[in-house]
């Protein structure tokens, strides 16, 4: 019996990449490097104290060289054998977390504890990450304050609550709030929120508007005195509620 000749497999001589990093614990697997990002291999080299070459840094915006080929993703630490270096396991966990989103040191400590890392190992790895600038609670706190104020319109009290939830130390949180916020800026943001909300409340009674606006500002952490001052001023200027 004649057999049809088999077509050679074009991938047979090409080494295959390792498996993609699992997306467990809410962590995304590897994705293509975009402008302004550093890939996982670059993060690993920074954490190991190695100097980045031009090709390894090509994933950063503004670099002229083409991106270097992505290295195979590290194994999921949970699947490594018992003889694996615990420091390397902890480093992989931390780098996966940082590749997904900025984190505070406390958030990373909690993740390492959840994954069974010894406290001493976690502390050594996170100390090293701080030395190379990959973990920086002060920068993280300032970023969080800016994003939450601009995106959600949170006031000082609401922002302080968010910083506590993320595990930012109290002193660092106070410094971030003092750096990023001002009394004038907080009032201006409250006025913007009230003006936007009023556009959806046409035809409602003044007392109803006041109650709903005050509730909105309170949920965002605005002090009652400031909130009612802004609301009263806005309603006095509203054509529906012009006073004699």
Short mmCIF file of C-alpha atoms in Angstrom, two decimals:
data_model
loop_
_atom_site.label_atom_id
_atom_site.label_comp_id
_atom_site.label_asym_id
_atom_site.label_seq_id
_atom_site.Cartn_x
_atom_site.Cartn_y
_atom_site.Cartn_z
CA UNK A 1 0.00 0.00 0.00
CA UNK A 2 1.32 3.40 -1.01
CA UNK A 3 1.37 6.10 1.61
CA UNK A 4 1.13 9.79 0.76
CA UNK A 5 4.34 11.60 1.68
CA UNK A 6 4.05 13.46 4.93
CA UNK A 7 4.59 17.21 4.97
CA UNK A 8 7.43 18.15 7.34
CA UNK A 9 6.29 19.94 10.46
CA UNK A 10 7.63 23.54 10.12
CA UNK A 11 7.78 23.82 13.89
CA UNK A 12 9.62 20.53 14.45
CA UNK A 13 13.07 22.16 14.53
CA UNK A 14 11.95 25.27 16.32
CA UNK A 15 12.25 25.22 20.12
CA UNK A 16 8.89 25.77 21.72
CA UNK A 17 8.37 28.36 24.38
CA UNK A 18 7.50 27.36 27.91
CA UNK A 19 3.90 27.48 29.05
CA UNK A 20 2.32 30.87 29.52
CA UNK A 21 2.16 32.06 33.10
CA UNK A 22 -1.17 30.97 34.62
CA UNK A 23 -3.62 33.71 35.46
CA UNK A 24 -4.37 32.43 38.95
CA UNK A 25 -5.17 34.62 41.91
CA UNK A 26 -6.62 37.25 39.61
CA UNK A 27 -3.21 37.83 37.97
CA UNK A 28 -3.17 38.15 34.17
CA UNK A 29 -0.87 36.00 32.08
CA UNK A 30 1.87 37.57 29.94
CA UNK A 31 0.80 39.99 27.27
CA UNK A 32 2.68 41.73 24.46
CA UNK A 33 4.88 44.59 25.56
CA UNK A 34 3.28 47.99 24.85
CA UNK A 35 4.89 51.38 24.67
CA UNK A 36 5.71 52.65 28.14
CA UNK A 37 5.92 49.17 29.70
CA UNK A 38 8.86 47.02 30.75
CA UNK A 39 8.45 43.31 30.13
CA UNK A 40 8.67 40.60 32.77
CA UNK A 41 12.24 39.69 31.87
CA UNK A 42 13.33 43.29 32.40
CA UNK A 43 11.68 43.37 35.81
CA UNK A 44 13.43 40.15 36.75
CA UNK A 45 16.81 41.56 35.72
CA UNK A 46 16.24 44.78 37.65
CA UNK A 47 15.31 42.82 40.76
CA UNK A 48 18.42 40.65 40.34
CA UNK A 49 20.59 43.77 40.18
CA UNK A 50 21.62 43.35 36.56
CA UNK A 51 22.10 46.32 34.26
CA UNK A 52 19.50 46.52 31.49
CA UNK A 53 20.91 46.51 27.98
CA UNK A 54 19.48 48.64 25.18
CA UNK A 55 17.63 45.69 23.73
CA UNK A 56 16.15 44.64 27.05
CA UNK A 57 14.91 48.17 27.63
CA UNK A 58 13.37 48.48 24.20
CA UNK A 59 9.92 47.99 25.66
CA UNK A 60 10.18 51.42 27.27
CA UNK A 61 8.64 54.34 25.39
CA UNK A 62 11.18 56.34 23.42
CA UNK A 63 13.66 53.50 22.83
CA UNK A 64 14.75 53.19 19.21
CA UNK A 65 15.88 49.56 19.14
CA UNK A 66 13.29 46.86 18.39
CA UNK A 67 12.02 44.87 21.39
CA UNK A 68 14.06 41.85 22.36
CA UNK A 69 12.31 38.48 22.09
CA UNK A 70 10.26 37.72 25.18
CA UNK A 71 11.82 35.14 27.44
CA UNK A 72 9.66 32.20 28.48
CA UNK A 73 7.45 33.12 31.41
CA UNK A 74 8.60 31.82 34.80
CA UNK A 75 6.88 28.81 36.21
CA UNK A 76 4.00 29.31 38.56
CA UNK A 77 5.70 29.20 41.97
CA UNK A 78 2.85 27.09 43.34
CA UNK A 79 3.83 24.32 40.87
CA UNK A 80 7.55 24.32 41.63
CA UNK A 81 8.98 21.45 43.61
CA UNK A 82 9.83 21.63 47.28
CA UNK A 83 13.53 22.09 46.49
CA UNK A 84 13.02 25.42 44.71
CA UNK A 85 14.90 28.45 46.07
CA UNK A 86 12.34 30.18 48.33
CA UNK A 87 13.80 33.60 47.51
CA UNK A 88 13.36 32.99 43.79
CA UNK A 89 9.81 31.78 44.36
CA UNK A 90 9.04 34.97 46.32
CA UNK A 91 10.65 37.14 43.63
CA UNK A 92 8.50 35.56 40.92
CA UNK A 93 5.33 36.13 42.95
CA UNK A 94 6.21 39.79 43.59
CA UNK A 95 7.16 40.47 39.97
CA UNK A 96 3.92 38.95 38.74
CA UNK A 97 1.98 41.21 41.08
CA UNK A 98 3.88 44.32 39.99
CA UNK A 99 3.50 43.44 36.31
CA UNK A 100 -0.27 43.45 36.80
CA UNK A 101 -0.58 46.72 38.75
CA UNK A 102 1.27 48.96 41.24
CA UNK A 103 1.16 47.60 44.79
CA UNK A 104 2.06 48.76 48.28
CA UNK A 105 4.58 46.78 50.28
CA UNK A 106 1.81 45.60 52.62
CA UNK A 107 -0.21 44.23 49.70
CA UNK A 108 2.85 42.31 48.51
CA UNK A 109 3.55 41.02 52.02
CA UNK A 110 -0.02 39.76 52.24
CA UNK A 111 0.26 38.00 48.87
CA UNK A 112 3.52 36.31 49.84
CA UNK A 113 2.03 35.13 53.14
CA UNK A 114 -1.01 33.82 51.27
CA UNK A 115 1.29 31.83 48.99
CA UNK A 116 3.15 30.31 51.95
CA UNK A 117 6.40 32.31 51.86
CA UNK A 118 8.30 32.57 55.13
CA UNK A 119 8.18 36.07 56.67
CA UNK A 120 11.99 36.35 56.73
CA UNK A 121 12.25 35.44 53.06
CA UNK A 122 9.45 37.86 52.14
CA UNK A 123 11.17 40.67 54.06
CA UNK A 124 14.51 40.07 52.33
CA UNK A 125 12.95 39.99 48.87
CA UNK A 126 10.84 43.11 49.47
CA UNK A 127 13.83 44.96 50.94
CA UNK A 128 15.71 44.22 47.72
CA UNK A 129 12.74 45.40 45.64
CA UNK A 130 12.72 48.66 47.57
CA UNK A 131 16.46 49.13 47.00
CA UNK A 132 16.01 48.94 43.22
CA UNK A 133 12.85 51.08 43.25
CA UNK A 134 10.30 48.46 42.25
CA UNK A 135 8.51 48.83 45.60
CA UNK A 136 8.02 52.43 46.74
CA UNK A 137 5.16 53.19 49.11
CA UNK A 138 5.62 56.98 48.85
CA UNK A 139 5.34 56.98 45.05
CA UNK A 140 2.47 54.49 45.22
CA UNK A 141 0.57 56.66 47.72
CA UNK A 142 0.93 59.81 45.61
CA UNK A 143 -0.22 57.92 42.50
CA UNK A 144 -3.22 56.53 44.35
CA UNK A 145 -4.24 59.96 45.70
CA UNK A 146 -4.06 61.54 42.23
CA UNK A 147 -5.95 58.77 40.48
CA UNK A 148 -8.68 58.44 43.09
CA UNK A 149 -9.23 62.19 43.33
CA UNK A 150 -9.36 62.69 39.57
CA UNK A 151 -11.21 59.50 38.72
CA UNK A 152 -13.66 59.21 41.62
CA UNK A 153 -13.61 62.72 43.05
CA UNK A 154 -12.68 61.53 46.54
CA UNK A 155 -11.95 64.10 49.24
CA UNK A 156 -9.21 63.94 51.89
CA UNK A 157 -11.16 61.66 54.24
CA UNK A 158 -12.11 59.26 51.45
CA UNK A 159 -8.55 59.20 50.14
CA UNK A 160 -7.15 58.51 53.61
CA UNK A 161 -9.52 55.55 53.86
CA UNK A 162 -8.32 54.19 50.51
CA UNK A 163 -4.68 54.51 51.58
CA UNK A 164 -5.39 52.59 54.79
CA UNK A 165 -7.15 49.85 52.83
CA UNK A 166 -4.05 49.45 50.66
CA UNK A 167 -1.79 49.16 53.70
CA UNK A 168 0.12 52.42 53.19
CA UNK A 169 1.82 53.47 56.46
CA UNK A 170 0.11 56.39 58.18
CA UNK A 171 3.07 58.78 57.95
CA UNK A 172 3.51 58.13 54.22
CA UNK A 173 -0.24 58.55 53.70
CA UNK A 174 -0.22 61.93 55.48
CA UNK A 175 2.71 63.13 53.36
CA UNK A 176 0.97 62.05 50.15
CA UNK A 177 -2.24 63.84 51.10
CA UNK A 178 -0.34 66.99 52.05
CA UNK A 179 1.61 66.92 48.79
CA UNK A 180 -1.26 66.19 46.41
CA UNK A 181 -4.20 68.03 48.03
CA UNK A 182 -5.09 71.60 48.92
CA UNK A 183 -8.18 73.13 50.54
CA UNK A 184 -8.90 75.16 47.40
CA UNK A 185 -8.51 72.11 45.21
CA UNK A 186 -10.88 70.07 47.37
CA UNK A 187 -13.58 72.74 47.21
CA UNK A 188 -13.14 73.11 43.46
CA UNK A 189 -13.56 69.37 42.99
CA UNK A 190 -16.72 69.39 45.15
CA UNK A 191 -18.13 72.22 43.02
CA UNK A 192 -17.47 70.21 39.85
CA UNK A 193 -19.22 67.16 41.28
CA UNK A 194 -22.26 69.17 42.40
CA UNK A 195 -22.57 70.98 39.08
CA UNK A 196 -22.41 67.70 37.16
CA UNK A 197 -24.99 66.03 39.40
CA UNK A 198 -27.36 69.02 39.24
CA UNK A 199 -27.65 68.61 35.48
CA UNK A 200 -29.45 65.30 36.10
CA UNK A 201 -31.85 66.65 38.77
CA UNK A 202 -34.01 69.09 36.84
CA UNK A 203 -37.49 69.59 38.27
CA UNK A 204 -36.74 68.25 41.75
CA UNK A 205 -37.53 70.15 44.91
CA UNK A 206 -34.65 72.12 46.45
CA UNK A 207 -34.71 70.04 49.63
CA UNK A 208 -34.57 66.82 47.63
CA UNK A 209 -31.61 68.10 45.66
CA UNK A 210 -29.85 69.21 48.82
CA UNK A 211 -30.31 65.82 50.47
CA UNK A 212 -29.09 63.86 47.46
CA UNK A 213 -26.11 66.12 46.80
CA UNK A 214 -25.09 66.03 50.45
CA UNK A 215 -25.25 62.24 50.45
CA UNK A 216 -23.09 62.04 47.33
CA UNK A 217 -20.41 64.30 48.80
CA UNK A 218 -20.47 62.53 52.15
CA UNK A 219 -19.85 59.17 50.47
CA UNK A 220 -16.78 60.66 48.82
CA UNK A 221 -15.42 61.93 52.11
CA UNK A 222 -16.22 65.66 51.93
CA UNK A 223 -16.75 67.39 55.30
CA UNK A 224 -20.35 68.41 56.03
CA UNK A 225 -19.57 72.11 56.37
CA UNK A 226 -17.81 72.24 53.01
CA UNK A 227 -20.47 70.11 51.33
CA UNK A 228 -23.42 72.26 52.43
CA UNK A 229 -21.58 75.46 51.57
CA UNK A 230 -20.97 74.25 48.02
CA UNK A 231 -24.51 72.91 47.63
CA UNK A 232 -26.12 76.10 48.92
CA UNK A 233 -24.05 78.25 46.59
CA UNK A 234 -24.84 76.03 43.59
CA UNK A 235 -28.59 76.00 44.28
CA UNK A 236 -28.68 79.76 44.81
CA UNK A 237 -27.27 80.15 41.30
CA UNK A 238 -29.60 77.56 39.78
CA UNK A 239 -32.34 79.29 37.72
CA UNK A 240 -34.88 76.84 39.16
CA UNK A 241 -34.22 78.12 42.68
CA UNK A 242 -33.43 81.79 42.30
CA UNK A 243 -34.11 83.60 45.56
CA UNK A 244 -35.88 86.97 45.70
#
